[in-house]
CSV table of C-alpha atoms in Angstrom, one decimal:
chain,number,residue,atom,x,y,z
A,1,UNK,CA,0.0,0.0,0.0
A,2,UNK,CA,1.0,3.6,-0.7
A,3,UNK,CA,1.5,5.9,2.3
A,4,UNK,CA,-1.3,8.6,2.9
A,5,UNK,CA,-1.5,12.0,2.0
A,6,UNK,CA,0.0,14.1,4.6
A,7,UNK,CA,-1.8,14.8,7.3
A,8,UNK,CA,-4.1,18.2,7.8
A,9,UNK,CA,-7.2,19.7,8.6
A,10,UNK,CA,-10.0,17.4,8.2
A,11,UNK,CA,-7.3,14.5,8.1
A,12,UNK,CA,-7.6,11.4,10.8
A,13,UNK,CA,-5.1,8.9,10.0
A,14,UNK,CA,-5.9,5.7,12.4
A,15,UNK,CA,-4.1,2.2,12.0
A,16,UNK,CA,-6.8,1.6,8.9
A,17,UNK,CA,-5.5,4.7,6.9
A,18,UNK,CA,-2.0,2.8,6.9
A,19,UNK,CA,-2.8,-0.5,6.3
A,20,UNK,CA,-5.0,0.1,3.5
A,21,UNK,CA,-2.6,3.8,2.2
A,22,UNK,CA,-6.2,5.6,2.0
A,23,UNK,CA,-6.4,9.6,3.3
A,24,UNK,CA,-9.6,9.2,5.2
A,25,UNK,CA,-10.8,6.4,7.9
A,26,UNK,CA,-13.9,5.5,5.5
A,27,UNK,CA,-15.2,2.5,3.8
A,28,UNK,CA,-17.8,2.2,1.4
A,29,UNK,CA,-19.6,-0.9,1.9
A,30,UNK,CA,-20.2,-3.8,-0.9
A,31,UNK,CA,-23.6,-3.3,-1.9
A,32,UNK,CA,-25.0,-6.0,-4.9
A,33,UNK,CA,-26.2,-4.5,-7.9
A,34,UNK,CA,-25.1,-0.7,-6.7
A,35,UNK,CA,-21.5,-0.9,-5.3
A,36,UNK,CA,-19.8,-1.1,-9.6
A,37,UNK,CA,-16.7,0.9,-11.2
A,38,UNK,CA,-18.7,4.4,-11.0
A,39,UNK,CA,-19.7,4.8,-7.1
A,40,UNK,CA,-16.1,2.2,-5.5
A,41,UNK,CA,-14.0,4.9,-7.7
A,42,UNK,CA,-16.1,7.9,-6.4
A,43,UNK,CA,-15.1,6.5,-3.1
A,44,UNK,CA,-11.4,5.8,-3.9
A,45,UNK,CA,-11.1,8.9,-5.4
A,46,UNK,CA,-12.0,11.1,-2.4
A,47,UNK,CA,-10.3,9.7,0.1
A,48,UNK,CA,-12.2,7.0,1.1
A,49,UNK,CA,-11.9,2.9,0.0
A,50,UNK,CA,-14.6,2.1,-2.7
A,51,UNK,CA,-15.5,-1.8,-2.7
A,52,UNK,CA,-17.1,-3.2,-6.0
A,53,UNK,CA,-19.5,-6.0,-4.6
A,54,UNK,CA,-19.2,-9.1,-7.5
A,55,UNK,CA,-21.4,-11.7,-6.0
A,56,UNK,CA,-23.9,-10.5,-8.3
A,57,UNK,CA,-21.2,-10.6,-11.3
A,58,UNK,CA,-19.9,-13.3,-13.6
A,59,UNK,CA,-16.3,-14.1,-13.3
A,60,UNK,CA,-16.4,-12.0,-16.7
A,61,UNK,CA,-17.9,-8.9,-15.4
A,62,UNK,CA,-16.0,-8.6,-12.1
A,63,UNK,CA,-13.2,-8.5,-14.8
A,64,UNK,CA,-14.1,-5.6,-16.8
A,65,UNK,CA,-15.0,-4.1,-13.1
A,66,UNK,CA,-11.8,-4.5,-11.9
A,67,UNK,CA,-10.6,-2.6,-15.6
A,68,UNK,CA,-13.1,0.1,-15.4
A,69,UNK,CA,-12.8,0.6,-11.8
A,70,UNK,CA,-8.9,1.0,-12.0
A,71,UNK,CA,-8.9,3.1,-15.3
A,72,UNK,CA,-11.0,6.0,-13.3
A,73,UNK,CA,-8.8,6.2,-9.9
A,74,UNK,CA,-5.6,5.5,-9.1
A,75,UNK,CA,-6.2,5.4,-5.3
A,76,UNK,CA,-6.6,2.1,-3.8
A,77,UNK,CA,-10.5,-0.2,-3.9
A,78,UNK,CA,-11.2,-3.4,-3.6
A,79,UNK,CA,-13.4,-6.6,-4.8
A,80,UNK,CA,-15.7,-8.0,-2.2
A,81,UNK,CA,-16.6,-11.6,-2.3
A,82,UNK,CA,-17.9,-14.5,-1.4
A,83,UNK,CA,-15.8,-17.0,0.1
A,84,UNK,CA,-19.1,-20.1,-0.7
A,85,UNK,CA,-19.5,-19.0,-4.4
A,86,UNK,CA,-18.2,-21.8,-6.4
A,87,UNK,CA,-15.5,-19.8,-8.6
A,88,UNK,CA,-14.1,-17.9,-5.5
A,89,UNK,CA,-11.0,-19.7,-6.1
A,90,UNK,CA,-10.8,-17.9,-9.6
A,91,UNK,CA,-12.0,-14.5,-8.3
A,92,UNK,CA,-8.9,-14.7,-5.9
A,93,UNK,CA,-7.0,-15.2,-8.9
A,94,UNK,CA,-8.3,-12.5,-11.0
A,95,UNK,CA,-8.0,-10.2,-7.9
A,96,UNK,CA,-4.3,-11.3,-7.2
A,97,UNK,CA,-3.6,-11.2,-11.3
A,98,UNK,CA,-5.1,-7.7,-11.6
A,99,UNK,CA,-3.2,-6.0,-8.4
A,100,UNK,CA,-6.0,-5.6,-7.0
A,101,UNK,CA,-5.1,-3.6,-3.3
A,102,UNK,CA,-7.9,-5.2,-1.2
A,103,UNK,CA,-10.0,-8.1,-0.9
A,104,UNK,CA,-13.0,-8.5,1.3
A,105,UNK,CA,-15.3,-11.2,2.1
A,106,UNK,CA,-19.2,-11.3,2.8
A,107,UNK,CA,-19.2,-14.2,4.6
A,108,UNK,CA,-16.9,-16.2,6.6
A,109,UNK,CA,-13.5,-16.1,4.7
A,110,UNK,CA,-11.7,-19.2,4.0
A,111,UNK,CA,-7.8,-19.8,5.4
A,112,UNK,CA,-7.1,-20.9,2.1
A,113,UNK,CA,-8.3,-18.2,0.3
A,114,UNK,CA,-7.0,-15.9,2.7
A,115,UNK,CA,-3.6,-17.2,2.5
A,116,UNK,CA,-3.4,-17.3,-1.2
A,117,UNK,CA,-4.6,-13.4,-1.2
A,118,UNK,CA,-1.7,-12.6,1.4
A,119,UNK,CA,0.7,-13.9,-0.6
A,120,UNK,CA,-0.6,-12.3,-3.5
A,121,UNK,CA,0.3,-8.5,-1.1
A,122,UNK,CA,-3.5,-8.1,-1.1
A,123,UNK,CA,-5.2,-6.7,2.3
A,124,UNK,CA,-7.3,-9.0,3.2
A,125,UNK,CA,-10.9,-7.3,5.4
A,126,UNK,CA,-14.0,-9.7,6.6
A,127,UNK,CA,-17.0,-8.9,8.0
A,128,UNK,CA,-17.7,-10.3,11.2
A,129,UNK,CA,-21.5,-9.9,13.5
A,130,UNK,CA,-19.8,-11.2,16.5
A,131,UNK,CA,-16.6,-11.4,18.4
A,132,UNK,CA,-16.1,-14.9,18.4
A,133,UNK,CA,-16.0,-14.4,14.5
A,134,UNK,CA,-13.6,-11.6,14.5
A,135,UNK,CA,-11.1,-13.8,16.7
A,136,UNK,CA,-11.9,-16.6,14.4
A,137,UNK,CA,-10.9,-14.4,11.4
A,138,UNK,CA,-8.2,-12.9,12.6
A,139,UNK,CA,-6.5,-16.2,13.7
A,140,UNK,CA,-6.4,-17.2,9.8
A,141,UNK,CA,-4.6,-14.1,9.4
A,142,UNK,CA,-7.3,-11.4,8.2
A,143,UNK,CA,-6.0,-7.9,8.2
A,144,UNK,CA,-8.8,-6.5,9.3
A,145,UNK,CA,-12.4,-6.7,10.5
A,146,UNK,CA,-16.1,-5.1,9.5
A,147,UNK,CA,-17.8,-5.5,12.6
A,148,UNK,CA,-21.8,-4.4,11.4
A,149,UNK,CA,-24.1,-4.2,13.9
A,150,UNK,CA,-27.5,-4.4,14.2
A,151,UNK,CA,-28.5,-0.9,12.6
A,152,UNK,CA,-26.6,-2.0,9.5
A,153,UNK,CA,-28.7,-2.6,6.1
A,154,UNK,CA,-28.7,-6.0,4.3
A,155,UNK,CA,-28.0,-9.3,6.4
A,156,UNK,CA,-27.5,-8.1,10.0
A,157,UNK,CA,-27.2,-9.6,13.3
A,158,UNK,CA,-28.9,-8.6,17.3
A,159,UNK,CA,-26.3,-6.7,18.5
A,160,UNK,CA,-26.3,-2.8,18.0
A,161,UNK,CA,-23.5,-1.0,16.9
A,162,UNK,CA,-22.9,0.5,20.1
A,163,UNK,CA,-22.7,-2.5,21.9
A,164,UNK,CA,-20.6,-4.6,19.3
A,165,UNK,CA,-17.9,-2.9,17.9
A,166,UNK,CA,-16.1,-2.4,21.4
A,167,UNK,CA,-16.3,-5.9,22.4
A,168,UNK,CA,-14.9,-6.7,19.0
A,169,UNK,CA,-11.9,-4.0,18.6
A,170,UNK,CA,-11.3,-5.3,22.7
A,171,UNK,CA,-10.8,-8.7,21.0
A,172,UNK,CA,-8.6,-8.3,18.6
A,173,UNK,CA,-5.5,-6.5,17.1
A,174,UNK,CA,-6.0,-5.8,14.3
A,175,UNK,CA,-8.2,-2.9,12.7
A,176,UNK,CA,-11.6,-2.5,13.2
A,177,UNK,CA,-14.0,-0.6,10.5
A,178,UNK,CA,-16.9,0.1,12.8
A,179,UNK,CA,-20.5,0.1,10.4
A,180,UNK,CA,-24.2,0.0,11.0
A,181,UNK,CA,-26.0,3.5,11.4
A,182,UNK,CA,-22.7,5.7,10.7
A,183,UNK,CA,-23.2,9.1,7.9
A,184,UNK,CA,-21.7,11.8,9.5
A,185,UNK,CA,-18.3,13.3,11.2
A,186,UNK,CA,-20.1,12.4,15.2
A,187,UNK,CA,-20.8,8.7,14.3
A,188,UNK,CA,-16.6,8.2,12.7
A,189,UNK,CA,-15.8,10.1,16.3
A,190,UNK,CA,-17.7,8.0,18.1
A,191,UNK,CA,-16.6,4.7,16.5
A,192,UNK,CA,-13.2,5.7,17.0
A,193,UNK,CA,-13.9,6.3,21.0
A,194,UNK,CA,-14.8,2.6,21.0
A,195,UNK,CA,-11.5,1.4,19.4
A,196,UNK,CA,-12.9,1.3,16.1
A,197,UNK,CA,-10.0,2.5,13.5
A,198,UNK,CA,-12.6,3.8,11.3
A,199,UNK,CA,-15.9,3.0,9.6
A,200,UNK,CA,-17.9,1.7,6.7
A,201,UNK,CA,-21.6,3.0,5.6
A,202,UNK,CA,-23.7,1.2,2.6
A,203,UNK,CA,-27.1,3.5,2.7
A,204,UNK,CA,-25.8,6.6,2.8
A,205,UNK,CA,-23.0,6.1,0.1
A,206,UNK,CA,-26.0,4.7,-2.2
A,207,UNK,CA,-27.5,8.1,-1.7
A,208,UNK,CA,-25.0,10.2,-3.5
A,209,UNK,CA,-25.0,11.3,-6.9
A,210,UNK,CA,-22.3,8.5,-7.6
A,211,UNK,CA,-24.4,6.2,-7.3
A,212,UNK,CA,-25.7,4.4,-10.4
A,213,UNK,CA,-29.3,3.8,-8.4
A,214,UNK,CA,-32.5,5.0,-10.1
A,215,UNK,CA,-33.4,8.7,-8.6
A,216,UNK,CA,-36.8,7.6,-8.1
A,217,UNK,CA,-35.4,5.1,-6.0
A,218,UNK,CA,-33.6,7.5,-3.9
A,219,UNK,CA,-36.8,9.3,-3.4
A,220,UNK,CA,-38.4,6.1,-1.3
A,221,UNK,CA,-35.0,6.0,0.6
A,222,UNK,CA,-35.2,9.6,1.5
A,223,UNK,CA,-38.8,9.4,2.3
A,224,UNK,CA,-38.0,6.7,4.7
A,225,UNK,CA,-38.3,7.5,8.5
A,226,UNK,CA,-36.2,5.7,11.2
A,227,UNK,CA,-38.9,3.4,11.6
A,228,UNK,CA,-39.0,2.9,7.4
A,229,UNK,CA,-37.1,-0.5,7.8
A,230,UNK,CA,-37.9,-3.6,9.3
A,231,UNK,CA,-36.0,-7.2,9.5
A,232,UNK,CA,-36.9,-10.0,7.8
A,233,UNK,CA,-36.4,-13.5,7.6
A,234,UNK,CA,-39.3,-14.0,4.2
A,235,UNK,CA,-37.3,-12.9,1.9
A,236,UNK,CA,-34.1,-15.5,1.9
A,237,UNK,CA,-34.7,-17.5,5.5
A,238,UNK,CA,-32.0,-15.2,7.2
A,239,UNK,CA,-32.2,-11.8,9.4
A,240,UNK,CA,-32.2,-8.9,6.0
A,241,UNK,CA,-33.0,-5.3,6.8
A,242,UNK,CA,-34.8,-3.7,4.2
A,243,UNK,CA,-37.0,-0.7,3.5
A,244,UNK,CA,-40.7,-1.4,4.8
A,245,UNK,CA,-42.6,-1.4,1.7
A,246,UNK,CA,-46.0,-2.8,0.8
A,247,UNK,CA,-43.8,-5.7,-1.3
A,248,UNK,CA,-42.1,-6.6,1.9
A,249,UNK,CA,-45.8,-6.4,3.8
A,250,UNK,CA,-46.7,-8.7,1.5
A,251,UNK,CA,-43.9,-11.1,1.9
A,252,UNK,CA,-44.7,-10.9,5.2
A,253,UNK,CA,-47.9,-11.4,6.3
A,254,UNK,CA,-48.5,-14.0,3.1
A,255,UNK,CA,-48.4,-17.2,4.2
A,256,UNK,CA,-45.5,-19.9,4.0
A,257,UNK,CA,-47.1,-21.9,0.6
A,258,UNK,CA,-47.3,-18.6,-1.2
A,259,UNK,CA,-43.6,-17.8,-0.4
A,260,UNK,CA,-42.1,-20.8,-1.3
A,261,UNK,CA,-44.0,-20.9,-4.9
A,262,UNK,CA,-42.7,-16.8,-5.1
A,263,UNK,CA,-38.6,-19.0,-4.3
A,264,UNK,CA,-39.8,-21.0,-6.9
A,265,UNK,CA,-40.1,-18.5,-9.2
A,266,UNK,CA,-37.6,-16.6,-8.5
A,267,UNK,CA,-34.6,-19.0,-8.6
A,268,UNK,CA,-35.9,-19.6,-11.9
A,269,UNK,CA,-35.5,-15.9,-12.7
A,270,UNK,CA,-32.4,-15.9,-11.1
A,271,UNK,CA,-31.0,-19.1,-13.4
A,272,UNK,CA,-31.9,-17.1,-16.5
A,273,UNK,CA,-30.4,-13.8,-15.2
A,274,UNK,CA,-27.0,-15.6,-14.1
A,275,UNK,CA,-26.8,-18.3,-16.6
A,276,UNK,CA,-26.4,-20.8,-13.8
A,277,UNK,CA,-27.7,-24.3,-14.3
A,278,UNK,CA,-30.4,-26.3,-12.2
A,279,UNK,CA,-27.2,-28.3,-11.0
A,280,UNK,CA,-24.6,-25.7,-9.7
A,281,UNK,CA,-28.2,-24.2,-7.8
A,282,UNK,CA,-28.4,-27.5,-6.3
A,283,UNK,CA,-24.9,-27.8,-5.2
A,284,UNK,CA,-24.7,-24.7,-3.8
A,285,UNK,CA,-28.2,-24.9,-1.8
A,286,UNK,CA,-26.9,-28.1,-0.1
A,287,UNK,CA,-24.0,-26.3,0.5
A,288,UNK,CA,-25.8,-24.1,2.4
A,289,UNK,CA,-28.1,-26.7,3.9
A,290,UNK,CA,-24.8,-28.1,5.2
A,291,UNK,CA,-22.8,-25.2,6.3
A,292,UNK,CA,-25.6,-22.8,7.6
A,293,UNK,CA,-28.3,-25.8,8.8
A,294,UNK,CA,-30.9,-23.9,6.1
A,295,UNK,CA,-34.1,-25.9,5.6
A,296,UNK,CA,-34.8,-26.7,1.5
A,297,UNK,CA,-37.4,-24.0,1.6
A,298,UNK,CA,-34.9,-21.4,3.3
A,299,UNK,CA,-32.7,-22.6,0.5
A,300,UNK,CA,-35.0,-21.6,-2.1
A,301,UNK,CA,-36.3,-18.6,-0.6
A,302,UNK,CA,-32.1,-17.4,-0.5
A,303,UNK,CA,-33.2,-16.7,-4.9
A,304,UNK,CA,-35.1,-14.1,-4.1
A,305,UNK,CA,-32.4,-11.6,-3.0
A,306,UNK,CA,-30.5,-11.2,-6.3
A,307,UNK,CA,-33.7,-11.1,-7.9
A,308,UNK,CA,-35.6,-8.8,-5.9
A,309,UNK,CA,-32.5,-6.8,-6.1
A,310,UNK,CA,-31.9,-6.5,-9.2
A,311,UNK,CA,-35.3,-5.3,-9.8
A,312,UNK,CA,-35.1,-2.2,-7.7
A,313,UNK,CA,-31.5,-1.1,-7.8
A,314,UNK,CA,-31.0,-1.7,-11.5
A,315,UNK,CA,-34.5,-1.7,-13.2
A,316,UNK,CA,-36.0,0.8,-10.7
A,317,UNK,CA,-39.1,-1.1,-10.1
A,318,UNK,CA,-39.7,0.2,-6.1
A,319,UNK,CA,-42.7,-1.9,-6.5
A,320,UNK,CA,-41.7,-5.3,-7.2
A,321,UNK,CA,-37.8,-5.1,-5.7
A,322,UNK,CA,-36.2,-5.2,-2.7
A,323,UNK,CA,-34.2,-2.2,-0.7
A,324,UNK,CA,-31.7,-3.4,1.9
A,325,UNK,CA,-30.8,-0.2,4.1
A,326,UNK,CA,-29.4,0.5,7.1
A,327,UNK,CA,-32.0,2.3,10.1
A,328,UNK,CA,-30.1,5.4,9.0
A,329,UNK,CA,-32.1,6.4,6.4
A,330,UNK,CA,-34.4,8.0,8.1
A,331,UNK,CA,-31.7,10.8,9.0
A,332,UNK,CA,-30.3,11.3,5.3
A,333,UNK,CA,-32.3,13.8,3.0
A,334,UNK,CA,-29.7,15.0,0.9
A,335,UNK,CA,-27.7,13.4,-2.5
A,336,UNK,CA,-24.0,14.6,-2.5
A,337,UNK,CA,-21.1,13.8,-4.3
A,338,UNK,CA,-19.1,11.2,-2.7
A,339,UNK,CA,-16.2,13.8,-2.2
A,340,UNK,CA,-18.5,16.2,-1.0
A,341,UNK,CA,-20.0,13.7,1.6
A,342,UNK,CA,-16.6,12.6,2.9
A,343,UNK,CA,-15.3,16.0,3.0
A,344,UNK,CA,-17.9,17.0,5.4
A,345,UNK,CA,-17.7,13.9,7.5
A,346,UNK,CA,-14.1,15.3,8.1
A,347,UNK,CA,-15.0,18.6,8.6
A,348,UNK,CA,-17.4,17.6,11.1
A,349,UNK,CA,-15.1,15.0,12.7
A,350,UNK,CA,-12.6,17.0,13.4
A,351,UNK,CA,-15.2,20.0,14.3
A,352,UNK,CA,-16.2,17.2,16.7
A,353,UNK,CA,-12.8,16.2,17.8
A,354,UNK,CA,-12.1,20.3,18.9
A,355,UNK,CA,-15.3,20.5,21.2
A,356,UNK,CA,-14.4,17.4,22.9
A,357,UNK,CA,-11.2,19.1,23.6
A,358,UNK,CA,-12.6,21.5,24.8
A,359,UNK,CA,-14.5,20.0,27.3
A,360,UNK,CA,-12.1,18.3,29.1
């Protein structure tokens, strides 16, 4: 990793900004179907560390990502994947092949995978829900941990934020990136008072003007309150925070029969769209079966995400698709640039910093 800018106002250089060579204590999370080339270099570019999210890409496509995303910035991004998907042994590959600076993982990483990464000089980050995962991780030699708690959008755990990232960073030592209901300068200070070495936000770096999501479905994000969201296990059998929309009401109060014909359906959809066969689905699902005890049904429900997905993030249909976001919606009402967004987290962070001086 390169060294980081020089230090100044607005700068906060933590254990994170050297590991990774980045000028700000900021990571935009993986986010399927929004986190591409345009919105991880946005990132990258000011300041920050841009992730372009490929489990919803074809060993192909995270490719040309990786050649897009590196042909806008210079700064250093990464690839976040999934350490179950049956070519991860190939995306490591590609990562390592294209120089990729950082690698990190959805789900539990493999020791395999992260070894052959190290070697590779690639910073290896996974995201953890719980301490015992964390020391886990960081006992295969991961270089650092996302702890999300339970404010956080998409696949979250029970633990809030507050309560989880200090346990974790007490765990460990190695960086922590703090995330789940962070946006502004306050929330890096406060993750940094509970030995967090920075943080990483997924809502409110999908509303920005970087981001390749529809405007109309910013509007339904920014319309949200902080009760907007709610968790849900109908829409792939595990914990997913999304927007509360009549959709997920639907999903919801309908009963199980009418959810398991919707899987149906949409691992079908989901077949077409990836040009997987009926037989990798299968392998995979007992995969899960095995490795996360998922009933058949739970199995077939997990379709729906890229799916529902896909349908709002990419064809902007707020009516059929599915929004994972964090609680913190309901406190963003405003579409800035990435740069200008991380430029006035600083400002305010430091701003923040100052007072607390001041007080003591």
């Amino acid at each position: 990793m390169s060294e980081p800018e020089a230090s100044g106002k607005g700068a906060v250089r933590t254990a994170l900004t050297e590991l990774l060579g980045i000028r700000y204590p900021v990571v935009q999370a993986a986010m399927g179907y929004v986190s591409g080339p345009r919105l991880a270099a946005a990132v990258s570019d000011a300041g920050g560390l841009g992730l372009i999210a490929s489990a919803t890409m074809s060993l192909a496509e995270l490719e040309k990502a990786i050649e897009d995303t590196a042909g806008r910035t210079p700064r250093p991004f990464g690839v976040n994947l999934r350490a179950d998907a049956a070519d991860a042994a190939e995306r490591v590959r590609l990562i390592a092949s294209r120089r990729v600076p950082v690698a990190s993982f959805a789900q539990a990483p493999k020791p395999e995978l992260i070894a052959a990464l190290k070697d590779a000089g690639v910073v290896t980050i996974a995201s953890v829900g719980a301490r015992r995962h964390a020391e886990k991780a960081a006992g295969w030699g991961i270089d650092a941990v996302i702890a999300t708690g339970a404010e956080g959008g998409g696949h979250v755990g029970a633990v809030p934020t507050s309560l989880l990232v200090p346990q974790v960073a007490a765990a460990v030592d190695i960086p922590v990136i703090a995330a789940g209901g962070f946006f502004d300068g306050r929330g890096l200070v406060a993750a940094l008072a509970w030995g967090a070495a920075g943080i990483a936000m997924g809502t409110r770096f999908l509303l920005t003007s970087d981001s390749p999501v529809a405007d109309a479905v910013k509007q339904v994000y920014l319309a949200a309150g902080l009760d907007g969201t709610v968790v849900t296990t109908r829409v792939d059998g595990v914990p997913h925070r999304v927007l509360r929309t009549t959709m997920v009401d639907h999903l919801e109060h309908g009963g199980k029969a009418g959810a398991l014909v919707r899987s149906v359906r949409n691992a079908a959809a989901f077949r077409e769209v990836s040009g997987m066969g009926w037989r990798e689905m299968l392998r995979q699902g007992r995969e899960m079966r095995r490795g996360g005890g998922l009933s058949w049904g739970q199995v077939l429900m997990a379709a729906n995400t890229p799916v529902l997905l896909r349908a709002a993030m990419v064809d902007g249909r707020t009516d059929l698709g599915l929004m994972s976001s964090g609680q913190v919606a309901g406190l963003i009402d405003d579409l800035p640039s990435c740069a200008e967004l991380i430029e006035s987290i600083m400002a305010e962070a430091d701003a923040t910093l100052d007072r607390l001086r001041r007080v003591r």
